[in-house]
Amino acid sequence: MNTASLAIQTSQVDLQLQKLHAKTAKVGVIGLGYVGLPLSLLLSEAGITVQGFDIDGSKVSQLEQGTSYIYRIPSTEIERARSQGFRATSDFSLISEQDAIILCVPTPLTEHRDPDLSFIECTATNIAPWLRRGQLVVLESTTYPGTTEEILIPILNRLCPEGLRAHEQGADPDGNVFFVAFSPEREDPGNNTVARRDIPKVIGGHSPAAGLLASALYSTIFGKTVSVSSTQAAEMTKLLENIYRCVNIALVNELKMLSQRMGIDIWEVIDAAATKPFGFQAFYPGPGLGGHCIPIDPFYLSWKAREWNFHTRFIELAGEINEGMPDYVVQAIGEALNTVRKSINGSRILVLGVAYKKDIDDLRESPSLEIIEKLQHERALVDYNDPYLPTVGRGRHYNLGMTSTPLTHLADYDCVVIATDHSDYDYATIVSEANLVVDTRNATRGIVSTKIVHC
Ligand SMILES: NC(=O)c1ccc[n+]([C@@H]2O[C@H](COP(=O)([O-])OP(=O)(O)OC[C@H]3O[C@@H](n4cnc5c(N)ncnc54)[C@H](O)[C@@H]3O)[C@@H](O)[C@H]2O)c1
């Protein structure tokens, strides 16, 4: 390398950095769901021109009409982003116009609970032919360590225009290369205690130049970026965070079941323990794990660990306890009905809340769905109410075909089950009107009534 080529070498990265700092870079966001849509809005709000991509034509057309399909995102925010240039499309040829491309596609489990990377593979296949020199590609989907390097980059390299390659550490950054990084999404939907821009953004570049570009991109919308040494370290960081939650929730669920046998109020215990100013973080029991992340992500790591002949015992045990919670709830409902000389079979049961947690409209992996299915299996007549989800149709793991029932005839039900503690519910009224209440979330805390059974 001579001095002249060194001068040229930095130019491509410098040019991209300048564009990112000046917010004149164009950013493509692929997958306009719970992660990709808010991210697009955040980028638009920062003054960046965003082109959204999604294979779901109905989402694209709604966004093109300025309409939101996510409860907590008002349509006015879509309209505002549109006035700043935000557009949605299924036309992947527009990838070539972008300076940076962020992938926010799903990473679920297959029927056999193995990682399903088909969405990442499909996206890589769709964008590769349109890649060009100097672009930055960032994967945000939660996945096992090695996905960026072992799955994403090989597809991009194989299908991109001839001569173009992902930039490797030590290679010429001013060559015919694009740059690749991994940066996990760490948002907690419905949690408004921390503004999104105040959640530090972890970034791992496939090469130092890729890391530099990704940091510049995310610095436009996040207060702090945290660079790690590799894409694998960034992938593992996200899994550590979610496994930490999963294991601690399992622990507190186990202690809840024990406390109930011992006649101790676990919620009182957690509140007391949480007064310790160090060494303890409160986690709360519930009817089981839900959402796209905590019930799924740990199994991405246990699957990958098998390649290394390693058995992830904590993950398996936590999974076992958490997955058993809907059964525990159904058993508690049976025991509660038994005290009033009724059985699940033939009882009318109202389940409150089908979203996987309070104040959101997301029912992916929600334990409420499993509880409803189990109650129906035991021949209960089940209705549900959820202010955020007027209907529950068919998903990957359920087929309910139900409509939310109004909260007007609570006395008609033999049992009301609080599965999700939405803030909209008036718990005092629910307890006073219902015949029997099984509370899985301690939502009736402070209400004294013999009708309440905590589980
Ligand atoms: N939802 C969360 O709170 C959250 C938090 C942190 C991380 N994550 C992770 O972020 C990723 C995305 O999650 P999400 O909740 O936004 O999922 P989502 O299902 O809400 O959205 C994904 C979007 O990608 C689209 N899509 C699928 N395949 C595509 C393709 N080939 N090309 C273009 N678009 C495609 C879908 O139509 C959908 O609109 C997942 O890996 C998830 O684990 C999610």
Coordinates of N, CA and C and ligand atoms in Angstrom, one line a residue, residues 30-36 53-56 59 92 104-107 119 122-123 126 140-142 185-187 189 238 292-293 297 364, ligand 1:
I30 N -35.8 -2.7 6.2 CA -36.5 -3.9 5.6 C -37.2 -4.6 6.8
G31 N -38.5 -4.8 6.6 CA -39.4 -5.4 7.7 C -40.0 -4.3 8.5
L32 N -41.2 -3.9 8.2 CA -41.8 -2.7 8.8 C -42.8 -3.2 9.9
G33 N -42.3 -4.0 10.8 CA -43.1 -4.5 11.9 C -42.9 -3.7 13.2
Y34 N -43.0 -4.4 14.3 CA -42.9 -3.8 15.6 C -41.5 -3.1 15.8
V35 N -40.5 -3.6 15.2 CA -39.1 -3.0 15.3 C -38.9 -2.1 14.1
G36 N -39.1 -2.5 12.9 CA -38.7 -1.7 11.7 C -39.5 -0.4 11.6
F53 N -39.2 -1.2 3.4 CA -39.5 -2.3 2.5 C -40.2 -3.4 3.3
D54 N -41.2 -3.9 2.7 CA -41.9 -5.1 3.3 C -42.5 -5.9 2.3
I55 N -42.5 -7.2 2.5 CA -43.2 -8.1 1.5 C -44.7 -8.2 1.7
D56 N -45.1 -7.7 2.9 CA -46.6 -7.7 3.2 C -47.3 -6.5 2.5
K59 N -49.5 -4.1 4.5 CA -48.8 -3.1 5.4 C -48.3 -1.9 4.5
F92 N -37.8 -4.2 -4.3 CA -36.4 -4.3 -3.8 C -35.4 -3.6 -4.7
C104 N -34.8 -5.8 9.7 CA -35.6 -6.0 10.9 C -36.6 -7.1 10.7
V105 N -36.2 -8.2 10.1 CA -37.2 -9.2 9.8 C -37.3 -10.3 10.9
P106 N -38.4 -11.0 10.9 CA -38.6 -12.0 12.1 C -37.6 -13.1 12.2
T107 N -37.4 -13.6 13.4 CA -36.5 -14.7 13.6 C -37.3 -15.6 14.6
F119 N -36.5 -16.0 7.0 CA -36.8 -14.6 6.7 C -35.5 -13.8 6.4
C122 N -34.3 -15.0 3.0 CA -35.2 -14.5 1.9 C -34.8 -13.0 1.7
T123 N -34.6 -12.3 2.8 CA -34.3 -10.9 2.6 C -32.9 -10.7 2.0
N126 N -33.3 -11.3 -1.6 CA -34.0 -10.2 -2.3 C -33.1 -9.0 -2.5
E140 N -30.5 -6.4 12.4 CA -31.0 -6.1 13.7 C -31.8 -7.2 14.3
S141 N -32.2 -8.2 13.5 CA -33.0 -9.3 14.1 C -32.2 -10.1 15.1
T142 N -32.9 -10.5 16.2 CA -32.3 -11.3 17.2 C -31.9 -12.7 16.7
E185 N -31.7 -5.0 18.2 CA -32.8 -4.1 18.7 C -33.0 -4.4 20.2
R186 N -33.1 -3.4 21.1 CA -33.2 -3.7 22.5 C -34.4 -3.1 23.1
E187 N -35.3 -2.7 22.2 CA -36.6 -2.0 22.7 C -37.4 -2.9 23.6
P189 N -41.3 -3.1 24.2 CA -42.5 -2.4 23.8 C -43.4 -2.2 25.0
K238 N -27.2 -9.5 22.9 CA -28.7 -9.5 22.9 C -29.2 -10.8 23.5
H292 N -42.2 -11.9 21.1 CA -41.4 -12.5 20.1 C -40.0 -12.8 20.6
C293 N -39.6 -12.3 21.8 CA -38.2 -12.5 22.2 C -38.0 -13.5 23.3
D297 N -35.8 -16.5 21.9 CA -34.4 -16.2 21.7 C -33.5 -17.2 22.4
R364 N -48.2 -12.3 20.1 CA -47.3 -13.4 19.7 C -46.8 -14.1 21.0
Ligands
LIG1 N1 -40.9 -6.8 18.8 C1 -40.0 -6.5 19.7 O1 -40.3 -5.9 20.7 C2 -38.6 -6.9 19.5 C3 -37.6 -6.4 20.4 C4 -36.3 -6.7 20.2 C5 -35.9 -7.4 19.1 N2 -36.8 -7.9 18.2 C6 -36.4 -8.7 17.1 O2 -36.5 -7.9 15.9 C7 -36.9 -8.8 14.8 C8 -38.1 -8.3 14.1 O3 -39.2 -8.4 15.1 P1 -40.6 -7.7 14.9 O4 -41.2 -7.8 16.2 O5 -40.4 -6.3 14.3 O6 -41.3 -8.6 13.8 P2 -42.7 -8.3 13.0 O7 -43.2 -9.6 12.7 O8 -43.5 -7.3 13.8 O9 -42.2 -7.5 11.7 C9 -41.4 -8.1 10.8 C10 -41.8 -7.6 9.4 O10 -40.9 -8.1 8.5 C11 -41.7 -8.4 7.3 N3 -40.9 -9.3 6.5 C12 -40.8 -10.7 6.7 N4 -40.0 -11.2 5.7 C13 -39.6 -10.2 4.9 C14 -38.8 -10.1 3.8 N5 -38.2 -11.1 3.3 N6 -38.6 -8.8 3.3 C15 -39.2 -7.8 3.8 N7 -40.0 -7.8 4.8 C16 -40.2 -9.0 5.4 C17 -43.0 -8.8 7.8 O11 -44.0 -8.7 6.8 C18 -43.2 -7.9 9.0 O12 -43.9 -6.7 8.6 C19 -36.9 -10.2 15.3 O13 -35.7 -10.8 15.1 C20 -37.2 -10.0 16.8 O14 -36.7 -11.0 17.6 C21 -38.2 -7.7 18.4

